Tab-separated table of C-alpha atoms in Angstrom:
chain	number	residue	atom	x	y	z
A	1	MET	CA	-22.112	-19.497	17.283
A	2	ASP	CA	-26.078	-19.762	17.008
A	3	ALA	CA	-28.309	-22.606	17.436
A	4	ASP	CA	-28.656	-22.461	13.080
A	5	CYS	CA	-24.902	-24.111	13.558
A	6	ASP	CA	-24.873	-27.662	12.322
A	7	PHE	CA	-21.445	-29.381	12.371
A	8	ASP	CA	-22.781	-32.268	10.664
A	9	ALA	CA	-23.465	-30.232	8.092
A	10	LEU	CA	-20.495	-28.367	7.922
A	11	ASP	CA	-18.634	-32.225	8.153
A	12	ASP	CA	-19.952	-32.733	4.725
A	13	LEU	CA	-19.023	-29.575	3.396
A	14	ALA	CA	-15.559	-30.043	4.186
A	15	ARG	CA	-14.904	-33.134	2.570
A	16	GLY	CA	-17.117	-32.337	-0.568
A	17	ALA	CA	-19.920	-34.312	0.399
A	18	PRO	CA	-23.655	-33.354	-1.053
A	19	VAL	CA	-25.439	-31.175	1.288
A	20	THR	CA	-29.491	-30.953	2.247
A	21	ASP	CA	-29.805	-27.366	1.652
A	22	ARG	CA	-27.073	-25.528	0.998
A	23	ALA	CA	-27.954	-22.411	-0.057
A	24	ALA	CA	-28.789	-22.148	3.461
A	25	LEU	CA	-26.168	-23.045	5.159
A	26	GLU	CA	-23.783	-20.588	3.027
A	27	ARG	CA	-25.826	-17.635	3.549
A	28	HIS	CA	-25.508	-18.709	7.580
A	29	LEU	CA	-21.540	-18.987	6.603
A	30	THR	CA	-21.380	-15.052	5.687
A	31	ARG	CA	-22.865	-13.968	9.321
A	32	CYS	CA	-21.356	-16.558	11.630
A	33	GLU	CA	-17.281	-16.616	11.836
A	34	ALA	CA	-17.199	-18.872	14.012
A	35	CYS	CA	-18.878	-21.379	11.571
A	36	ALA	CA	-16.491	-20.460	8.566
A	37	HIS	CA	-13.348	-20.880	11.053
A	38	GLU	CA	-14.529	-24.355	11.745
A	39	LEU	CA	-14.823	-24.956	7.664
A	40	ALA	CA	-12.014	-23.491	7.166
A	41	TRP	CA	-10.192	-25.796	9.977
A	42	ARG	CA	-11.548	-28.937	8.888
A	43	ARG	CA	-10.846	-28.129	4.996
A	44	ALA	CA	-7.052	-28.089	6.022
A	45	GLU	CA	-7.122	-31.154	8.193
A	46	ARG	CA	-8.680	-33.132	5.164
A	47	ASP	CA	-5.564	-31.679	3.308
A	48	LEU	CA	-2.945	-32.793	6.071
A	49	VAL	CA	-4.652	-35.689	6.721
A	50	GLN	CA	-4.358	-36.964	3.013
A	51	ARG	CA	-0.913	-36.215	2.455
A	52	ARG	CA	0.973	-39.342	2.523
A	53	PRO	CA	4.005	-39.528	3.616
A	54	ASP	CA	6.123	-40.260	1.002
A	55	GLU	CA	4.479	-37.878	-0.929
A	56	ALA	CA	6.443	-34.761	-1.430
A	57	PRO	CA	4.400	-30.914	-0.922
A	58	THR	CA	4.560	-28.828	-4.014
A	59	ALA	CA	6.003	-25.251	-3.766
A	60	ARG	CA	2.733	-24.336	-3.953
A	61	LEU	CA	1.499	-25.996	-0.532
A	62	TRP	CA	0.580	-22.641	1.689
A	63	GLU	CA	-0.427	-20.671	-1.076
A	64	ASP	CA	-3.700	-23.783	-2.009
A	65	VAL	CA	-4.253	-24.316	2.216
A	66	SER	CA	-4.752	-20.480	2.296
A	67	ALA	CA	-6.640	-19.871	-0.791
A	68	ARG	CA	-9.915	-21.521	1.003
A	69	LEU	CA	-9.084	-20.240	4.649
A	70	PRO	CA	-10.655	-16.931	5.391
A	71	PRO	CA	-8.730	-13.670	6.093
A	72	PRO	CA	-6.845	-14.700	8.890
A	73	ALA	CA	-5.757	-12.221	11.474
A	74	PRO	CA	-2.533	-11.150	11.883
A	75	ARG	CA	0.763	-13.553	12.038
A	76	VAL	CA	4.036	-13.824	13.110
A	77	SER	CA	6.569	-14.705	10.688
A	78	PRO	CA	7.772	-18.392	11.448
A	79	TYR	CA	11.135	-17.784	11.225
A	80	ARG	CA	13.730	-14.864	11.465
A	81	THR	CA	16.478	-16.365	8.812
A	82	ALA	CA	19.987	-15.311	9.469
A	83	THR	CA	22.012	-13.800	6.203
A	84	LEU	CA	24.398	-17.275	6.217
A	85	ARG	CA	25.527	-18.340	3.285
A	86	PRO	CA	23.454	-21.086	1.079
A	87	PRO	CA	24.188	-25.149	1.801
A	88	THR	CA	26.123	-26.437	-1.255
A	89	ALA	CA	23.816	-29.328	-1.743
A	90	PRO	CA	20.611	-29.005	0.242
A	91	ARG	CA	19.589	-32.645	1.135
A	92	ARG	CA	15.505	-32.696	1.401
A	93	PRO	CA	15.083	-28.739	0.665
A	94	TRP	CA	11.420	-29.867	0.060
A	95	MET	CA	11.100	-30.873	3.740
A	96	LEU	CA	12.203	-27.718	4.646
A	97	LEU	CA	9.463	-26.219	2.957
A	98	ALA	CA	6.855	-28.597	4.771
A	99	ALA	CA	8.052	-27.614	8.266
A	100	ALA	CA	7.697	-23.997	7.672
A	101	ALA	CA	4.433	-24.770	5.747
A	102	ALA	CA	3.370	-26.238	8.481
A	103	VAL	CA	3.894	-23.665	11.352
A	104	MET	CA	2.067	-21.111	9.278
A	105	LEU	CA	-1.189	-22.952	8.819
A	106	LEU	CA	-0.920	-24.590	12.157
A	107	THR	CA	-0.291	-20.178	12.976
A	108	VAL	CA	-3.626	-18.657	11.666
A	109	MET	CA	-5.751	-21.481	12.557
A	110	GLY	CA	-4.560	-21.730	16.192
A	111	GLY	CA	-6.460	-18.723	17.272
A	112	PHE	CA	-9.881	-20.537	16.123
A	113	THR	CA	-12.555	-20.629	18.170
A	114	LEU	CA	-13.508	-24.257	19.721
A	115	LEU	CA	-17.416	-24.689	18.777
A	116	ARG	CA	-18.121	-28.514	19.691
A	117	ARG	CA	-18.182	-29.436	23.747
A	118	THR	CA	-19.746	-32.127	24.006
A	119	VAL	CA	-19.253	-35.898	22.995
A	120	ALA	CA	-20.264	-36.661	19.329
A	121	ARG	CA	-20.075	-38.765	16.609
A	122	ALA	CA	-19.300	-36.850	13.339
A	123	ARG	CA	-18.956	-38.358	10.301
A	124	LEU	CA	-15.245	-37.772	9.507
A	125	GLY	CA	-14.419	-39.670	13.372
A	126	PHE	CA	-15.375	-39.314	16.624
A	127	SER	CA	-14.761	-36.543	19.635
A	128	VAL	CA	-15.164	-36.571	23.387
A	129	THR	CA	-14.516	-33.699	25.541
A	130	SER	CA	-13.147	-33.890	29.065
A	131	PRO	CA	-12.405	-31.371	32.012
A	132	LEU	CA	-8.294	-30.887	32.399
A	133	PRO	CA	-6.686	-30.101	35.918
A	134	ALA	CA	-4.867	-27.032	36.336
A	135	HIS	CA	-0.719	-27.389	34.953
A	136	ALA	CA	-1.873	-30.526	33.891
A	137	THR	CA	0.417	-33.241	31.579
A	138	VAL	CA	-1.666	-35.023	28.717
A	139	ARG	CA	-0.238	-37.791	27.349
A	140	LEU	CA	-0.709	-38.760	23.711
A	141	SER	CA	0.709	-42.421	21.643
A	142	THR	CA	-0.311	-42.828	17.641
A	143	ARG	CA	1.219	-46.013	15.656
A	144	ALA	CA	1.002	-43.687	12.204
A	145	ALA	CA	-2.003	-41.293	12.744
A	146	ASN	CA	-0.953	-37.638	12.683
A	147	ILE	CA	-0.822	-35.212	15.729
A	148	ALA	CA	-2.069	-31.963	15.889
A	149	VAL	CA	-2.363	-29.956	19.140
A	150	ARG	CA	-3.607	-26.431	19.211
A	151	ALA	CA	-4.501	-24.251	22.442
A	152	GLY	CA	-8.268	-23.427	23.803
A	153	ASP	CA	-9.689	-20.981	25.363
A	154	ASP	CA	-10.870	-22.679	28.514
A	155	ALA	CA	-9.893	-25.254	31.112
A	156	THR	CA	-11.297	-28.236	28.733
A	157	MET	CA	-9.783	-30.473	26.645
A	158	ARG	CA	-10.987	-31.979	23.330
A	159	VAL	CA	-9.765	-34.813	21.188
A	160	ARG	CA	-11.054	-35.396	17.577
A	161	VAL	CA	-9.378	-38.540	15.360
A	162	ILE	CA	-10.552	-37.756	12.256
A	163	ASP	CA	-10.449	-40.288	8.676
A	164	ALA	CA	-10.183	-43.333	11.486
A	165	PRO	CA	-12.538	-45.416	13.755
A	166	ALA	CA	-11.734	-45.223	16.921
A	167	ALA	CA	-13.042	-43.535	19.795
A	168	PRO	CA	-10.974	-41.666	22.114
A	169	GLU	CA	-11.096	-41.999	25.859
A	170	VAL	CA	-9.302	-39.959	28.575
A	171	VAL	CA	-7.897	-41.643	31.423
A	172	ALA	CA	-6.306	-39.739	34.434
A	173	VAL	CA	-3.031	-41.519	35.296
A	174	ASP	CA	-2.713	-39.542	38.540
A	175	GLY	CA	-4.050	-36.308	39.614
A	176	SER	CA	-1.950	-34.101	37.011
A	177	THR	CA	-1.416	-36.656	33.868
A	178	VAL	CA	-4.328	-37.600	31.759
A	179	GLU	CA	-4.085	-40.267	29.313
A	180	VAL	CA	-5.851	-39.976	25.252
A	181	ARG	CA	-6.415	-43.650	24.623
A	182	PHE	CA	-8.705	-45.512	21.754
A	183	HIS	CA	-9.887	-48.503	23.751
A	184	GLY	CA	-7.121	-50.771	23.425
A	185	ARG	CA	-6.323	-50.168	19.391
A	186	SER	CA	-3.044	-47.928	18.027
A	187	LEU	CA	-3.854	-45.959	15.815
A	188	ALA	CA	-2.428	-46.798	12.094
A	189	ASP	CA	-3.806	-44.029	9.961
A	190	GLY	CA	-5.740	-40.453	10.212
A	191	ALA	CA	-4.945	-38.073	12.563
A	192	VAL	CA	-5.799	-36.734	16.415
A	193	GLU	CA	-6.398	-33.120	17.142
A	194	LEU	CA	-5.827	-31.890	20.758
A	195	THR	CA	-7.342	-28.871	21.886
A	196	VAL	CA	-6.017	-28.419	25.407
A	197	PRO	CA	-5.600	-25.236	27.902
A	198	ARG	CA	-2.616	-22.770	27.098
A	199	GLY	CA	-0.212	-23.648	29.484
A	200	THR	CA	-0.660	-27.508	29.125
A	201	ALA	CA	2.322	-29.882	29.363
A	202	LEU	CA	2.577	-32.488	26.019
A	203	ASP	CA	4.384	-35.967	25.991
A	204	LEU	CA	3.113	-37.204	22.225
A	205	ASP	CA	4.939	-40.555	20.794
A	206	THR	CA	4.337	-41.539	17.133
A	207	SER	CA	6.176	-44.195	15.474
A	208	SER	CA	5.376	-43.021	11.915
A	209	GLY	CA	3.628	-39.538	11.998
A	210	ASP	CA	3.829	-36.206	11.881
A	211	VAL	CA	3.610	-33.985	14.882
A	212	GLY	CA	2.462	-29.919	15.052
A	213	VAL	CA	1.804	-28.190	17.913
A	214	VAL	CA	1.108	-24.424	18.089
A	215	GLY	CA	0.290	-21.655	20.767
A	216	VAL	CA	0.073	-24.387	23.580
A	217	GLY	CA	3.037	-22.371	25.113
A	218	GLY	CA	3.934	-25.426	27.877
A	219	THR	CA	7.091	-28.018	27.935
A	220	VAL	CA	6.704	-30.328	25.053
A	221	ARG	CA	7.975	-33.738	24.580
A	222	VAL	CA	8.364	-35.631	21.275
A	223	HIS	CA	9.146	-39.026	20.061
A	224	THR	CA	8.761	-40.355	16.396
A	225	ALA	CA	10.296	-43.083	14.501
A	226	SER	CA	10.314	-41.300	11.240
A	227	GLY	CA	7.616	-37.911	11.495
A	228	ASP	CA	8.478	-34.275	10.462
A	229	VAL	CA	7.735	-32.012	13.861
A	230	ALA	CA	6.791	-28.675	13.203
A	231	LEU	CA	6.480	-26.461	17.530
A	232	SER	CA	5.832	-23.403	17.753
A	233	ASP	CA	5.407	-21.152	21.420
A	234	ALA	CA	6.831	-23.805	23.402
A	235	ARG	CA	8.203	-23.170	27.332
A	236	ALA	CA	10.739	-26.026	26.580
A	237	VAL	CA	11.277	-28.694	23.820
A	238	ASP	CA	12.562	-32.225	23.701
A	239	VAL	CA	12.252	-34.176	20.449
A	240	HIS	CA	14.113	-37.402	19.854
A	241	THR	CA	13.382	-38.653	15.713
A	242	ALA	CA	14.813	-41.242	13.704
A	243	SER	CA	14.338	-39.722	10.495
A	244	GLY	CA	12.214	-36.791	10.347
A	245	ASP	CA	12.809	-33.041	10.126
A	246	VAL	CA	12.911	-30.576	13.357
A	247	ALA	CA	11.315	-27.350	12.410
A	248	LEU	CA	10.600	-24.611	15.976
A	249	HIS	CA	9.889	-21.775	16.522
A	250	ALA	CA	9.740	-19.016	19.768
A	251	VAL	CA	10.745	-21.515	22.957
A	252	ASP	CA	11.430	-19.945	25.687
A	253	GLY	CA	13.754	-22.537	27.749
A	254	GLU	CA	15.376	-25.631	27.105
A	255	MET	CA	15.541	-27.169	23.508
A	256	ARG	CA	17.060	-30.304	23.106
A	257	VAL	CA	16.808	-32.243	19.559
A	258	HIS	CA	18.210	-35.427	18.641
A	259	THR	CA	17.413	-36.354	14.829
A	260	ALA	CA	19.284	-39.085	13.091
A	261	SER	CA	18.667	-38.105	9.217
A	262	GLY	CA	16.734	-34.902	9.473
A	263	ASP	CA	17.414	-31.236	9.362
A	264	VAL	CA	16.501	-28.692	12.396
A	265	LEU	CA	15.382	-25.417	12.019
A	266	ALA	CA	15.204	-23.700	15.694
A	267	ASP	CA	14.112	-20.257	16.879
A	268	ALA	CA	14.597	-19.230	21.011
A	269	ARG	CA	12.492	-16.386	22.021
A	270	GLY	CA	14.006	-14.620	24.525
A	271	GLU	CA	17.632	-15.400	26.174
A	272	ALA	CA	18.554	-19.427	25.526
A	273	SER	CA	19.517	-21.363	28.140
A	274	VAL	CA	20.272	-24.872	27.430
A	275	VAL	CA	20.737	-25.717	23.830
A	276	ASP	CA	20.931	-28.986	22.650
A	277	LEU	CA	20.553	-29.827	19.075
A	278	GLU	CA	22.025	-33.114	17.495
A	279	THR	CA	21.531	-34.583	13.719
A	280	THR	CA	23.991	-37.872	12.197
A	281	SER	CA	22.963	-36.663	8.342
A	282	GLY	CA	20.992	-33.561	8.564
A	283	GLU	CA	21.587	-29.667	8.581
A	284	VAL	CA	21.384	-27.236	11.865
A	285	ARG	CA	20.236	-23.668	11.717
A	286	TRP	CA	19.961	-22.092	14.805
A	287	THR	CA	18.287	-18.089	16.031
A	288	GLY	CA	18.473	-16.487	19.390
A	289	LEU	CA	19.843	-14.844	21.959
A	290	CYS	CA	23.433	-16.103	23.319
A	291	ARG	CA	24.760	-14.197	26.567
A	292	ALA	CA	25.098	-14.983	30.674
A	293	GLY	CA	23.289	-19.147	31.355
A	294	CYS	CA	23.707	-19.805	27.500
A	295	ARG	CA	25.224	-22.770	26.625
A	296	LEU	CA	24.975	-24.107	23.288
A	297	ASP	CA	25.623	-27.710	21.568
A	298	ALA	CA	25.448	-28.375	18.163
A	299	ARG	CA	26.349	-32.022	16.369
A	300	SER	CA	26.144	-32.853	13.094
A	301	THR	CA	27.940	-35.284	10.595
A	302	SER	CA	27.839	-34.653	7.576
A	303	GLY	CA	25.175	-31.647	7.723
A	304	ASP	CA	26.417	-27.856	8.035
A	305	VAL	CA	25.774	-25.869	10.850
A	306	ALA	CA	24.300	-21.972	11.026
A	307	LEU	CA	23.800	-20.265	14.512
A	308	GLY	CA	22.450	-16.203	13.441
A	309	PHE	CA	23.130	-14.281	17.079
A	310	ALA	CA	20.746	-11.705	17.950
A	311	SER	CA	21.963	-8.285	18.953
A	312	GLY	CA	23.064	-8.422	22.646
A	313	SER	CA	24.921	-11.804	22.788
A	314	GLY	CA	28.170	-13.102	23.990
A	315	PHE	CA	30.039	-16.263	24.202
A	316	ALA	CA	33.364	-18.241	24.110
A	317	VAL	CA	33.059	-20.691	20.993
A	318	ARG	CA	34.833	-23.294	20.052
A	319	TYR	CA	34.468	-25.573	16.957
A	320	GLU	CA	35.786	-28.762	16.151
A	321	THR	CA	35.625	-30.818	12.989
A	322	ALA	CA	37.854	-33.343	10.741
A	323	SER	CA	37.128	-31.246	7.406
A	324	GLY	CA	34.370	-28.715	8.020
A	325	ASP	CA	35.109	-24.693	6.981
A	326	LEU	CA	34.594	-21.749	9.282
A	327	ASP	CA	32.424	-18.901	7.652
A	328	ASP	CA	32.802	-16.509	10.605
A	329	ALA	CA	31.227	-13.203	9.592
A	330	LEU	CA	30.724	-12.482	13.477
A	331	HIS	CA	34.818	-12.215	13.645
A	332	THR	CA	35.063	-13.849	16.376
A	333	GLY	CA	38.962	-13.703	16.522
A	334	VAL	CA	40.825	-17.119	16.747
A	335	LEU	CA	42.447	-17.750	19.850
A	336	ALA	CA	43.532	-21.180	19.092
A	337	ALA	CA	43.770	-23.783	16.339
A	338	SER	CA	44.581	-27.072	15.956
A	339	HIS	CA	44.175	-30.519	15.204
A	340	GLY	CA	40.738	-29.183	13.647
A	341	THR	CA	39.838	-27.526	17.015
A	342	THR	CA	39.291	-23.799	16.516
A	343	ALA	CA	38.709	-21.013	19.676
A	344	GLY	CA	37.167	-17.982	20.028
A	345	ARG	CA	35.158	-15.474	21.784
A	346	PHE	CA	32.806	-12.528	21.399
A	347	GLY	CA	31.105	-9.846	23.328
A	348	ASP	CA	31.807	-10.375	27.276
A	349	ALA	CA	32.173	-14.291	26.432
A	350	ALA	CA	29.605	-14.621	28.810
A	351	GLY	CA	28.113	-17.832	27.489
A	352	ALA	CA	29.142	-20.967	25.579
A	353	VAL	CA	28.637	-22.261	22.128
A	354	SER	CA	30.849	-25.575	21.177
A	355	VAL	CA	30.112	-27.224	17.622
A	356	ARG	CA	31.151	-30.760	16.482
A	357	THR	CA	31.185	-31.851	13.090
A	358	THR	CA	33.169	-34.331	11.079
A	359	SER	CA	32.363	-32.883	7.419
A	360	GLY	CA	30.256	-29.626	8.099
A	361	GLY	CA	31.011	-26.060	8.264
A	362	LEU	CA	30.121	-24.130	10.718
A	363	ALA	CA	28.482	-20.003	9.613
A	364	LEU	CA	28.768	-17.847	12.621
A	365	SER	CA	26.618	-14.615	12.008
A	366	THR	CA	24.500	-12.221	13.177
A	367	ARG	CA	20.168	-12.849	12.983
């Protein structure tokens, strides 16, 4: 970043507005990597904000967005999916595509440099920067605005409100908790972007907005009534949503997800501990390492459950169902089968896996 950086001009360029001396700005972008990345971030943000909740993304969502990004740094594949039998009737396949695309989009943008560290009013909205205490918890609540969180490179938090007429303020609740507020307003549209230090704990609420978190590495709690949730790189996760899909990648610790009518995609990094995944009418797919200390509980009323286990896993499994089928590629060996309950074991059986469905099947395989 240098003295020629003009953030107002970047805002104009990102939203397609006329730019004074556009040629000079484009020359600057060829030599300033920070500005080029910031421009790519803002363009991608606008694509996310302008997508309406009832509008299904096209199959080219990721290609359309990535075509406007500068060459990114190498990124980690968001999921290593187990080889499992395909579901007989996918419920809402475009929503799983949207969740995976959101994780990829946020992963690419997660390492971009934080540029502005002063309070400023941008033409897309408002922003504020505030110091953050070590090991802090950040609370944020919106009515319908989308929430995007990424990790920064210093001990400050930056809040940006995009396409909504509300100025944010950072209020200290106690010595380790801060809350983002909007001077009495409840955001009903637009989006809020947080940039926080790595390791920050997050407590996020929204009635109908989508939530995306990447690279923060702390504990994350999300509560939403009808929004989709995509998280990558967290120490522990607790997600509650009434009708949204949930995609989790690279979670180190406890993983709890409860959704009434959404699909759940989850990937544990390292050894799984407590995993509690529940949906009423969606599917559950989980991959990870389950051995001593692992307690995995998956429940679905009308959706299938697919579990892919990493090398070194060992667990006892119990499967209860009214009419579902078992696809046991691990050959766990049926120890008991009666009244819709099946029990088996794999490896040293040190972990515990419990699956309950009404009409959904269970598929067990290696990752």
